[in-house]
Short mmCIF file of C-alpha atoms in Angstrom, two decimals:
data_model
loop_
_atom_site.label_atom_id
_atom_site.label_comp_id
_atom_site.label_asym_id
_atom_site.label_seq_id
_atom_site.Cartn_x
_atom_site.Cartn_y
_atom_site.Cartn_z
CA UNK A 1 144.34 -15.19 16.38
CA UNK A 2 141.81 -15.86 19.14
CA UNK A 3 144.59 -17.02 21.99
CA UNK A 4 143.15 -18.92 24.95
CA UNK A 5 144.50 -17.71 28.56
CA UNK A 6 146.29 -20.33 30.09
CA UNK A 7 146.78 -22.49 26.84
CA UNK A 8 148.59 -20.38 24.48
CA UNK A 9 151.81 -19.65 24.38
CA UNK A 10 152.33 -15.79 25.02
CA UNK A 11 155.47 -15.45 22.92
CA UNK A 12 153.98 -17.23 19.75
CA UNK A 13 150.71 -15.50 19.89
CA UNK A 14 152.87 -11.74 19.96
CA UNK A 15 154.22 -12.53 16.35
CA UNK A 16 150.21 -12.07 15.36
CA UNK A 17 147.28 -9.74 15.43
CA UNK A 18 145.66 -11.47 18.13
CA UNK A 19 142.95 -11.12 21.21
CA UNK A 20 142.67 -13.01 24.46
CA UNK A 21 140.14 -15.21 25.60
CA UNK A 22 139.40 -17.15 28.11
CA UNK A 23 137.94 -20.61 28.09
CA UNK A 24 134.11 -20.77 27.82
CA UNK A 25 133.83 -16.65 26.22
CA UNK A 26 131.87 -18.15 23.63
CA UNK A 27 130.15 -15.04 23.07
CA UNK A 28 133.22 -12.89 23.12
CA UNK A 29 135.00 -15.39 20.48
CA UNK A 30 131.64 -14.97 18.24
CA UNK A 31 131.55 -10.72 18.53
CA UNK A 32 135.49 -10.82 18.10
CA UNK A 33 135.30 -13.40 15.37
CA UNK A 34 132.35 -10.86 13.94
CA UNK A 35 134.37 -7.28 14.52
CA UNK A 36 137.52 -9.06 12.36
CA UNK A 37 135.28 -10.05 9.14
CA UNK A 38 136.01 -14.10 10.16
CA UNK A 39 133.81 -16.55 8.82
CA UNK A 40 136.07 -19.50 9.23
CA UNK A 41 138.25 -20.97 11.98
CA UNK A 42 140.96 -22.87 12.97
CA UNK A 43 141.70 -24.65 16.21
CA UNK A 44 145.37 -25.05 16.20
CA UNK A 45 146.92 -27.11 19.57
CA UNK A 46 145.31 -29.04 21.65
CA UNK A 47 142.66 -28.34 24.98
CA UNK A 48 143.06 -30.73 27.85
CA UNK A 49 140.31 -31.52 29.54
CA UNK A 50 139.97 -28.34 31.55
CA UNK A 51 139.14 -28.23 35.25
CA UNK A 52 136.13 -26.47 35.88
CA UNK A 53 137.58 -23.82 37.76
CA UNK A 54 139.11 -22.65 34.99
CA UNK A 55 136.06 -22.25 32.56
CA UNK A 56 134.84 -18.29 32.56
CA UNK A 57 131.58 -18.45 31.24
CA UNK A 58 129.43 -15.77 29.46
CA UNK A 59 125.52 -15.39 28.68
CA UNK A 60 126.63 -17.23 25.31
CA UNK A 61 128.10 -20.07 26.95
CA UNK A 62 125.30 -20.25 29.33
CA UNK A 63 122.94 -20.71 26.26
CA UNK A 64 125.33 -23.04 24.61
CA UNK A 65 125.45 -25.26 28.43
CA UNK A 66 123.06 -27.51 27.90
CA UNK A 67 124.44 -29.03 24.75
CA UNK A 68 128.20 -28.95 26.01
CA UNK A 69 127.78 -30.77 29.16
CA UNK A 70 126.33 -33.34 27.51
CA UNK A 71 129.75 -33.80 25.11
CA UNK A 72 132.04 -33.15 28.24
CA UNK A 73 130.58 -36.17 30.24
CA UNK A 74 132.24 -38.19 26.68
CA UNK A 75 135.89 -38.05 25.30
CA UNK A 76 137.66 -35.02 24.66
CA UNK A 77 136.83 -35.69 20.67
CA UNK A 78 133.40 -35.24 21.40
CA UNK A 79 133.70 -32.41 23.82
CA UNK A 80 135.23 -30.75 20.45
CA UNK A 81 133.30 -31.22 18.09
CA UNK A 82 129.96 -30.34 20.49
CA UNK A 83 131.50 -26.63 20.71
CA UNK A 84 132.14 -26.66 17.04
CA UNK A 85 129.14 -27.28 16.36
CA UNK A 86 127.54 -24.89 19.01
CA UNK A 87 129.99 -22.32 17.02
CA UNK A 88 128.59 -23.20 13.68
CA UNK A 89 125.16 -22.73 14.78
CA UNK A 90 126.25 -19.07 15.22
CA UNK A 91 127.72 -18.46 11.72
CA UNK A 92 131.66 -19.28 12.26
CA UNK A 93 132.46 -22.51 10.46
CA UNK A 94 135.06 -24.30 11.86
CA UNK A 95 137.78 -25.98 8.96
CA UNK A 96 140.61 -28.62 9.40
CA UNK A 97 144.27 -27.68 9.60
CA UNK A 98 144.74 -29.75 6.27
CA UNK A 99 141.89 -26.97 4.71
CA UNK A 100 144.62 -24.40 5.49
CA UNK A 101 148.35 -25.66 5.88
CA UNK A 102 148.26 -28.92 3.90
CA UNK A 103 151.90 -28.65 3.26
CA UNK A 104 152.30 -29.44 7.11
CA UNK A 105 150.33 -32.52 6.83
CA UNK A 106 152.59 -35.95 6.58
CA UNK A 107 152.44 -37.69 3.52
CA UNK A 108 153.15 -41.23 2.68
CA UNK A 109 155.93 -43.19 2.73
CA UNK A 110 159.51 -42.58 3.86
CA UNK A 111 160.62 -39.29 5.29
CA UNK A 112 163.93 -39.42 6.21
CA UNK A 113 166.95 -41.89 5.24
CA UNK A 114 166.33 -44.95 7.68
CA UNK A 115 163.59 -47.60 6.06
CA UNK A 116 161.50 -49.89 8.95
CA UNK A 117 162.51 -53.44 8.38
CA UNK A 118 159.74 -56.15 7.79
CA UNK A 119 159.30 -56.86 11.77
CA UNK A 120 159.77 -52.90 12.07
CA UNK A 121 156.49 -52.86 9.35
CA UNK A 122 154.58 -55.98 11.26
CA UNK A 123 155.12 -53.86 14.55
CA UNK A 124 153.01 -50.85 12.72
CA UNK A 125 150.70 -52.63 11.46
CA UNK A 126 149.65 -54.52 14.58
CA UNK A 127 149.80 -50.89 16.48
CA UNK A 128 147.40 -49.54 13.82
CA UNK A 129 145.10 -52.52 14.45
CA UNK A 130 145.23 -51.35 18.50
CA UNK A 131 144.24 -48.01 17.29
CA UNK A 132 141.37 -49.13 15.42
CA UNK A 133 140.17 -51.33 18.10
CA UNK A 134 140.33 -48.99 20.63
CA UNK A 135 138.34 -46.58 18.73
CA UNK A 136 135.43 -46.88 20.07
CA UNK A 137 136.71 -45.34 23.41
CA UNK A 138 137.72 -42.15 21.99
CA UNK A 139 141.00 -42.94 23.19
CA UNK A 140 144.51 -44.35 22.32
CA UNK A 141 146.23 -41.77 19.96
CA UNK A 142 149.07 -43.69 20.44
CA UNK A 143 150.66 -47.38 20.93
CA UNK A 144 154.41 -48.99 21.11
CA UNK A 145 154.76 -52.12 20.04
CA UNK A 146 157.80 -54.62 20.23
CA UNK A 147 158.49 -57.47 18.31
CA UNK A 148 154.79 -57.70 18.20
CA UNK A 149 154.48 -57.11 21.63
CA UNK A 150 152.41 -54.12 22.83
CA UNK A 151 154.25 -52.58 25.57
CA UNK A 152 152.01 -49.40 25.76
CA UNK A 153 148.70 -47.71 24.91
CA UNK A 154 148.42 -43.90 25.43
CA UNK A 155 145.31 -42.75 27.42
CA UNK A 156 145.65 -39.63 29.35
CA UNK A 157 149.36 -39.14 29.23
CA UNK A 158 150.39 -38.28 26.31
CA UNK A 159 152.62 -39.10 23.78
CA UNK A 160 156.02 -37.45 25.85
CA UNK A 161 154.78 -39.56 28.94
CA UNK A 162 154.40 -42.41 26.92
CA UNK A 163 157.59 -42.40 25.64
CA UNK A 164 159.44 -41.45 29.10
CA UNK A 165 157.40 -44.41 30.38
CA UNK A 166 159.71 -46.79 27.58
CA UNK A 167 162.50 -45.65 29.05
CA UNK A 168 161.62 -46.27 32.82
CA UNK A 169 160.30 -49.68 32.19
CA UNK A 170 163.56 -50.38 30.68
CA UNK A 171 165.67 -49.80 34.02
CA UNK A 172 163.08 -51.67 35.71
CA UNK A 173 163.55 -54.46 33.57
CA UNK A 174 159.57 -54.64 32.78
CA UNK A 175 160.72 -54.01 29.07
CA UNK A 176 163.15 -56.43 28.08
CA UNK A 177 163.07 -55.99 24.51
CA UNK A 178 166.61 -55.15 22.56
CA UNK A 179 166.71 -51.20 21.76
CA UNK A 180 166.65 -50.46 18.37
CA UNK A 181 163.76 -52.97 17.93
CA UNK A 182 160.63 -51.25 17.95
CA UNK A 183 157.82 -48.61 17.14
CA UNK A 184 156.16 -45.54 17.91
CA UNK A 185 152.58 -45.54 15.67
CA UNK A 186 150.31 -42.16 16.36
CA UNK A 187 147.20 -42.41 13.85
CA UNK A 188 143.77 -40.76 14.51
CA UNK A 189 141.26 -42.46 16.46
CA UNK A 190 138.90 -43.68 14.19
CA UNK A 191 135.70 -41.91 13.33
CA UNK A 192 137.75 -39.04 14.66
CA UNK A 193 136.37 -35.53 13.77
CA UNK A 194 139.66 -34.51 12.29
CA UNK A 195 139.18 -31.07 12.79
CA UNK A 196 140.52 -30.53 15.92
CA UNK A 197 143.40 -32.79 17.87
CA UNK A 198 144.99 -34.28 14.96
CA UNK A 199 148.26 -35.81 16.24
CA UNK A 200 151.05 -33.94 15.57
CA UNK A 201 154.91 -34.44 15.94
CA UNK A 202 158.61 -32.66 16.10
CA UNK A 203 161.83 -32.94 17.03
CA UNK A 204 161.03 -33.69 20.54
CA UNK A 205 158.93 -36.81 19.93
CA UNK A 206 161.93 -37.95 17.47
CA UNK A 207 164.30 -37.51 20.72
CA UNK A 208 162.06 -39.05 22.69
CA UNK A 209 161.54 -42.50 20.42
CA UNK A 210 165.30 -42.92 20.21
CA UNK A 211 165.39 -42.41 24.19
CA UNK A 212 163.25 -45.15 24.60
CA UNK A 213 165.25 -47.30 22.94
CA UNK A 214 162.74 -47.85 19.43
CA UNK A 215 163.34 -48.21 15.83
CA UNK A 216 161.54 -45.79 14.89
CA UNK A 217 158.16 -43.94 14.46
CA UNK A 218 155.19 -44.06 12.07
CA UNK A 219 152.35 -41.99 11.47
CA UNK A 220 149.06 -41.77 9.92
CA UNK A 221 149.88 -39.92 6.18
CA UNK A 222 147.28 -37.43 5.60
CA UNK A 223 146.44 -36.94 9.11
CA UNK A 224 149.06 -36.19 11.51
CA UNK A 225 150.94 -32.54 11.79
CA UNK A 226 154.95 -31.95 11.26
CA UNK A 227 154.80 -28.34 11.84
CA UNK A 228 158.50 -28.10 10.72
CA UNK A 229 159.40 -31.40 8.92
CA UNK A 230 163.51 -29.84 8.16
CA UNK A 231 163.75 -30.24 11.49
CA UNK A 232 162.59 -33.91 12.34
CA UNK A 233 163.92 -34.81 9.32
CA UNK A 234 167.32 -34.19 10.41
CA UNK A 235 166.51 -35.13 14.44
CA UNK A 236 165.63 -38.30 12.63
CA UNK A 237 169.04 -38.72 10.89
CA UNK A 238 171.03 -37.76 13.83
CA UNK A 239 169.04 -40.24 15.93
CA UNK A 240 168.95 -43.03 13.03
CA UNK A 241 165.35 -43.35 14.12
CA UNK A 242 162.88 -43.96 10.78
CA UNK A 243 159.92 -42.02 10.12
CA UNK A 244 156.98 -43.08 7.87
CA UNK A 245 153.87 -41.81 6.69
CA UNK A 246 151.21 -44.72 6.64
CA UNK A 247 147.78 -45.22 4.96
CA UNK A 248 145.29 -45.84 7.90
CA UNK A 249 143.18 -48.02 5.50
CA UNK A 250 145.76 -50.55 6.69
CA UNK A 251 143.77 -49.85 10.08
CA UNK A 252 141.14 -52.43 9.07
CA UNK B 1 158.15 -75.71 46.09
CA UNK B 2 160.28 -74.71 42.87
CA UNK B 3 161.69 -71.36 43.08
CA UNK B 4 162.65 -69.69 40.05
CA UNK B 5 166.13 -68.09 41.32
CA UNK B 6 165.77 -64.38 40.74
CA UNK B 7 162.43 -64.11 41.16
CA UNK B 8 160.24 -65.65 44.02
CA UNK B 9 161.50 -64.62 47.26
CA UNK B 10 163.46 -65.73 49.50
CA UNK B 11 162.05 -64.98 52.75
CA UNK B 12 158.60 -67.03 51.34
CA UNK B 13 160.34 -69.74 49.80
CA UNK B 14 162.21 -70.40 53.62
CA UNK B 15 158.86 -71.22 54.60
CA UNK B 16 158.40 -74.47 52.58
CA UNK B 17 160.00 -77.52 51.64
CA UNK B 18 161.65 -76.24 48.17
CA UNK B 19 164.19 -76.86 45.23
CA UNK B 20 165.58 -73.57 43.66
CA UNK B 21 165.63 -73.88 39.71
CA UNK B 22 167.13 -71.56 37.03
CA UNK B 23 164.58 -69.76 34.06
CA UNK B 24 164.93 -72.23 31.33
CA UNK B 25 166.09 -75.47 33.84
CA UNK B 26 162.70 -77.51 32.23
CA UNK B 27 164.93 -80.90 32.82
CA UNK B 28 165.56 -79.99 36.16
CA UNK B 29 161.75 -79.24 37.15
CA UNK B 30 160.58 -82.57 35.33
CA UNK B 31 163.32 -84.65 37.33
CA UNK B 32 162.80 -82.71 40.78
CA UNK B 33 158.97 -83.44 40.20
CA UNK B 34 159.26 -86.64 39.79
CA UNK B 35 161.83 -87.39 43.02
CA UNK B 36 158.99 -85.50 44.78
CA UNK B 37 156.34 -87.33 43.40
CA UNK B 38 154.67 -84.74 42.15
CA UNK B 39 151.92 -84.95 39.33
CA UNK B 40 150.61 -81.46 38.99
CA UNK B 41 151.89 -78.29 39.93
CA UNK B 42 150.44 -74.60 40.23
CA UNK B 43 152.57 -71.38 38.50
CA UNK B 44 152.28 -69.02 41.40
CA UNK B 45 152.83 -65.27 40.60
CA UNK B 46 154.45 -63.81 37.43
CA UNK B 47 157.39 -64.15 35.72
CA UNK B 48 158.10 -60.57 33.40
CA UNK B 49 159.13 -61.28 30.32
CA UNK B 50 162.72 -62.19 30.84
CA UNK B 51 165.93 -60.85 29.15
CA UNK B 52 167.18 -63.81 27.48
CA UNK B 53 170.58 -63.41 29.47
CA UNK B 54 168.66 -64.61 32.52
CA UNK B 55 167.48 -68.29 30.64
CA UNK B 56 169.94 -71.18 31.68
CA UNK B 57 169.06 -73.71 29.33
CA UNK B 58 169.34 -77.34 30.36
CA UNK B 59 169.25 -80.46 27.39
CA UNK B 60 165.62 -80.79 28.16
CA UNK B 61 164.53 -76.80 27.39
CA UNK B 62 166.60 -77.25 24.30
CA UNK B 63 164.43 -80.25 23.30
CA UNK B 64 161.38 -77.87 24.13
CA UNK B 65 163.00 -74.26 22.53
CA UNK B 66 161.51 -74.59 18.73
CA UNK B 67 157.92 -75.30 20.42
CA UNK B 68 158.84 -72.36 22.62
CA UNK B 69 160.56 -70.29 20.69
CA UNK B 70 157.37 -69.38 18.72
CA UNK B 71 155.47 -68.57 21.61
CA UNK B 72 158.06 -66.36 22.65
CA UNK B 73 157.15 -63.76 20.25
CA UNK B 74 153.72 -63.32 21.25
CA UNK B 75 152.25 -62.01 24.39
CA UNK B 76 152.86 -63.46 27.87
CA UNK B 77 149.80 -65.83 28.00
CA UNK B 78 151.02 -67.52 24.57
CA UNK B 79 154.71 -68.14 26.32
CA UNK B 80 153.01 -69.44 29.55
CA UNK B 81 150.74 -71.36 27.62
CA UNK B 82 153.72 -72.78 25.25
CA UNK B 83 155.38 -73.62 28.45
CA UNK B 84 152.93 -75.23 30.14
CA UNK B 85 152.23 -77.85 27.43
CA UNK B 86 155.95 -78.53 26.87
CA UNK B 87 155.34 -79.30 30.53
CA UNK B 88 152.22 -81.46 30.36
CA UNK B 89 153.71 -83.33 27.09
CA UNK B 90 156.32 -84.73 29.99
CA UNK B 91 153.89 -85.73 32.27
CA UNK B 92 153.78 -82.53 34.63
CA UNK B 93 149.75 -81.54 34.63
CA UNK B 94 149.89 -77.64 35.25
CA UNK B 95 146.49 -76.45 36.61
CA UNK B 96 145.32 -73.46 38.33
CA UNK B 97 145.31 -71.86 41.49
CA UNK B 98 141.69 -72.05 41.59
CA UNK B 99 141.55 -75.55 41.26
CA UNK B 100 143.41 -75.79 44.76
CA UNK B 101 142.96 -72.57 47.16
CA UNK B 102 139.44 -71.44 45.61
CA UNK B 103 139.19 -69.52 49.05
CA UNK B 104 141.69 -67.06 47.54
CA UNK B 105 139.23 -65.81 44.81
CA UNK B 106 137.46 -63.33 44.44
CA UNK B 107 133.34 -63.76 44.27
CA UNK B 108 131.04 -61.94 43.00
CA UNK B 109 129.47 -58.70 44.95
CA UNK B 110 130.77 -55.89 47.18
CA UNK B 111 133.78 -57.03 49.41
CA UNK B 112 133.77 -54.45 51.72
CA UNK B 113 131.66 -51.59 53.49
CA UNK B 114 132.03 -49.37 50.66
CA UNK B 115 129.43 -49.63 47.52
CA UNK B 116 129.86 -48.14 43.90
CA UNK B 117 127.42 -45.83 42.99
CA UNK B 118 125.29 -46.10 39.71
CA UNK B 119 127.87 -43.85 37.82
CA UNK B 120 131.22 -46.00 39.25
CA UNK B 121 129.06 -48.78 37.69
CA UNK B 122 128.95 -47.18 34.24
CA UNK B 123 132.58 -46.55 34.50
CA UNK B 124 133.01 -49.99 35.43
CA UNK B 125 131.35 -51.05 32.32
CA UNK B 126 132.55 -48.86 30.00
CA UNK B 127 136.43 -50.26 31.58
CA UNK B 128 135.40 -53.62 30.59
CA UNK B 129 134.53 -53.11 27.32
CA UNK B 130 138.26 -51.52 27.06
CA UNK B 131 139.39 -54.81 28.36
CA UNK B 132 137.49 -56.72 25.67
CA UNK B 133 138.75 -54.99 22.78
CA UNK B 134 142.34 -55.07 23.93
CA UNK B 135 141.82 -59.55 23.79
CA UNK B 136 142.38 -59.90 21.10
CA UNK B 137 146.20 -58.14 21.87
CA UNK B 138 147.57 -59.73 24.95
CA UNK B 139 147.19 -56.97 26.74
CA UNK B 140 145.39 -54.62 28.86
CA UNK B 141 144.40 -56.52 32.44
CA UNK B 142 144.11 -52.94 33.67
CA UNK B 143 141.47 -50.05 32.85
CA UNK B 144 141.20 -46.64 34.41
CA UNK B 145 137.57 -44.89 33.60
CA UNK B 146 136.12 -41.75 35.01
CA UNK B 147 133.08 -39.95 34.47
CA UNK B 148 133.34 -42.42 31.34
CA UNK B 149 136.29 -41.16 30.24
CA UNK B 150 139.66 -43.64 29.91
CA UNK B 151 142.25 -42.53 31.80
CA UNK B 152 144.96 -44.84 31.54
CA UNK B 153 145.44 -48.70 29.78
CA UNK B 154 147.59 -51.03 31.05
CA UNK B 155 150.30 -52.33 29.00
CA UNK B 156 153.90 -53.62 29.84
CA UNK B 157 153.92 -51.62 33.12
CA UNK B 158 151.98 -53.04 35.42
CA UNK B 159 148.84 -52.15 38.05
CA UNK B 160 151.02 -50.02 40.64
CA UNK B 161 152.62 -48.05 37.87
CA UNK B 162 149.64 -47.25 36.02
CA UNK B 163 147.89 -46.00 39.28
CA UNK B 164 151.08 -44.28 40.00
CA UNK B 165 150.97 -42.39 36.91
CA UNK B 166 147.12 -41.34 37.57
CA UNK B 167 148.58 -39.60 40.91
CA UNK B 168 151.32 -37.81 38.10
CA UNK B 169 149.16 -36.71 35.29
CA UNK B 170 147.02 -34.96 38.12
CA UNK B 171 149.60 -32.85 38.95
CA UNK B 172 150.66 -32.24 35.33
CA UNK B 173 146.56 -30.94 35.36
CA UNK B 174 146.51 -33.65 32.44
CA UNK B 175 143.61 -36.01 34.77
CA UNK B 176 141.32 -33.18 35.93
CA UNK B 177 138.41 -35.27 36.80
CA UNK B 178 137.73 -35.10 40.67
CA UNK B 179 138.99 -37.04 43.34
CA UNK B 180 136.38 -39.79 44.26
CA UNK B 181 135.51 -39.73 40.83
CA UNK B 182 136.50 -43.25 38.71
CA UNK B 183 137.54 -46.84 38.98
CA UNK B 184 140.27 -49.37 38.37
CA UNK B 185 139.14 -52.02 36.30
CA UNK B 186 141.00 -55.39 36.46
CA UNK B 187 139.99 -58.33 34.54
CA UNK B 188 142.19 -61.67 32.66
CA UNK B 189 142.29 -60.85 28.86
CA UNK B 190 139.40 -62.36 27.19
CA UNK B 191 140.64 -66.02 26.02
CA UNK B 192 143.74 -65.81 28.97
CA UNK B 193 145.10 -69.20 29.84
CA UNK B 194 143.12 -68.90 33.38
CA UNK B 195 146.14 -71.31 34.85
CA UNK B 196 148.58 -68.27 34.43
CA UNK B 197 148.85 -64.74 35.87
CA UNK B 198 144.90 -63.99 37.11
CA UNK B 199 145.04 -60.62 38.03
CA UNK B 200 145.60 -60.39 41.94
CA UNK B 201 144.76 -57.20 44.57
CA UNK B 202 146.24 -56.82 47.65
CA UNK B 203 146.30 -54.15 50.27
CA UNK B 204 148.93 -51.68 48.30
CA UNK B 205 146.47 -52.04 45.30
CA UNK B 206 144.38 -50.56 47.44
CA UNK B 207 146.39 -47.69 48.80
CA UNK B 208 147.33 -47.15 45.24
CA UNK B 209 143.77 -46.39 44.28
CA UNK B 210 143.14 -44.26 46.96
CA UNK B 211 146.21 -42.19 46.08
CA UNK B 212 145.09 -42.31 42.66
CA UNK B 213 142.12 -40.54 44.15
CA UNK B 214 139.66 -43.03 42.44
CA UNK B 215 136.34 -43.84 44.34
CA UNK B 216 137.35 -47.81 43.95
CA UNK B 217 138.19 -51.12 42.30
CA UNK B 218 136.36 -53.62 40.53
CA UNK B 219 137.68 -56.71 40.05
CA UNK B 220 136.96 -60.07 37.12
CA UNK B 221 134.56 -62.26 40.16
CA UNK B 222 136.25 -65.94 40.38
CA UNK B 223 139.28 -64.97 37.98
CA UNK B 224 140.67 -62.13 40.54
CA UNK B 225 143.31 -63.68 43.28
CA UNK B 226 143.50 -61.62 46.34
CA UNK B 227 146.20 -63.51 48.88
CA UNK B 228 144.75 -61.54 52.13
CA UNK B 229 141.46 -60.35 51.84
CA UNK B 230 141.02 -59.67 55.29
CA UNK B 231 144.03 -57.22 55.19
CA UNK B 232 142.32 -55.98 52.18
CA UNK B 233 139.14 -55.17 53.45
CA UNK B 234 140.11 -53.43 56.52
CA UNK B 235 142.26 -51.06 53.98
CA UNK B 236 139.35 -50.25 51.82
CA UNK B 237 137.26 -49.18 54.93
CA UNK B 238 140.29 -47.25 55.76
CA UNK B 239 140.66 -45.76 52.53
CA UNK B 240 137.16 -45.72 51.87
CA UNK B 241 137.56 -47.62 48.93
CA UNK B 242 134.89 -49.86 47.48
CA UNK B 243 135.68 -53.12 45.98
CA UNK B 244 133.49 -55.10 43.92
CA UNK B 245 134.00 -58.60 42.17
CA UNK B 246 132.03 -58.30 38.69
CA UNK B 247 130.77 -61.07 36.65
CA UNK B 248 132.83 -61.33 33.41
CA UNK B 249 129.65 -62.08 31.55
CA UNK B 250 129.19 -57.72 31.49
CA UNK B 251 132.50 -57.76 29.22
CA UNK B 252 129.89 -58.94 26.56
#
């Protein structure tokens, strides 16, 4: 495991062989990557846009510059797949989580024992059609929608913020909507390179959809991480909140 | 004036001659217009999407609530819409703010001392594309682009809350672009009933920005209301804010 300073969490990376890096030690990920026999990698967990100030760069990096600032001026998909690609160049080919792990990868249909209602289903698919149209913009992981009303779009925030945000609109009365009416849809953006940033869920996003006051929560099947589904299985019981795997040809 | 009780305030509706009605009193508007002989009338501000505790019904909005019942389930411009024709049908033309205080729109061009540079421009146009794509939705009068990246969509919460939450996810280290760097965007859905809710600026929009730590605001050119725009202008040369009204056409 190549960990990345200030991004991975010290107590999971202990439980394996691992080395440090910091962010932009491109050519101290390639001689690591080289000294362990790798050919092949996986970027597990997600990068936010880093500040600057934060980025250590080496004579690799340098070299690798003047195609990354060109991808960082775009979305963060895009800023992703430019360093993959920059890695590739140098012999380590970069694979999907679903190449490794597909057993953490959602499938379709029901997971757990609440069903969405029709309205719960028209909610989805009107989510998954904000999704798709906001794909162009490398943005908008995520969407709520209410009795086919779309109450939020995530950008920047993220899904935890989106959800918190449910909740606060609700005291301030700018969501008026009945709880238990409702949906949480995460799919891809479309075109996505779905090697890195796939969205993911857990218990926590489970607590958080029944906090603000929703039905429940689907996801694109295939492409979206549960990386312990016992355990959001049963947060979904407990919270009677539904989760569903859906096909994102529905997107369209 | 008609008030709506619970929302306009009091302290402005003092100032003019003025009936207070109930949400949902559509008999007592129609028979109040006509004592007052009025003919048209202008919706002034917004009315959330209210719970349906707050709706007095009267005989007449029963005669109205299948037509409006249906609308109620889409976005906010299909209920004000819906509304307005139940209206009209009664003989109570409904037109738009323009159409009587065109002083308090916004034209086209930089408003104040501060201009957008070429790359607050591109973010400006990438923002209205956002805009465009979200139409067809009922949603998204609000944008948030820098260095072409989307920061934040509006949804159900509203322009202070979204620039609030800019301010946040900065501190979270989740909105790492510099201060300076990016733009509100505000602009009617594409297809918006322009008698209802135009987006509208005022000085606090513009102290939001600035906190925000945006470089400025642009704004849809004759579809934006701004109630004070002297007040307005002297707080973007405080802030030093720019503020430009953009031709719609660019959403294209």
């Amino acid at each position: 495991m190549l960990a990345i300073r200030g991004w991975a969490d010290p107590k999971v990376v202990a439980r394996y062989a691992h080395h440090w890096v910091a962010l932009g030690q491109a050519g101290r990920v390639l001689r690591l990557a080289r000294a362990e026999h790798c050919r092949e990698a996986v970027f597990i967990g997600t990068v936010l846009r880093p500040p600057l100030t934060r980025i250590r760069l080496d004579w690799q990096m340098i070299r690798m510059m003047p195609r990354v600032v060109g991808f960082f001026r775009g979305g963060d998909d895009r800023l992703l797949s430019g360093v993959a690609s920059s890695f590739e160049d140098s012999g380590l080919r970069i694979i999907g989580v679903k190449d490794v792990a597909p057993e953490i990868v959602v499938p379709e249909g029901v997971l757990a024992r609440y069903e969405p209602s029709p309205r719960d289903r028209a909610d989805v698919a009107r989510a998954l059609k904000v999704i798709a149209a906001l794909g162009p913009f490398d943005v908008g992981q995520a969407v709520v929608v209410a009795d086919d009303h779309v109450l939020a779009v995530e950008a920047a925030e993220g899904t935890d913020n989106l959800l918190a945000r449910i909740a606060e609109l609700r005291v301030q009365g700018r969501v008026t909507t009945a709880v238990g009416v409702g949906v949480l849809v995460k799919a891809p953006k479309p075109g996505q390179d779905q090697r890195f940033d796939l969205p993911a869920i857990g218990s926590r996003t489970i607590e958080n959809v029944a906090r603000a006051g929703l039905a429940g929560l689907a996801v694109a099947a295939g492409n979206t991480i549960v990386a312990e589904p016992a355990q959001v299985i049963a947060a979904a019981d407990r919270e009677k909140i539904f989760v569903v795997g859906v096909r994102e040809a529905s997107t369209g």
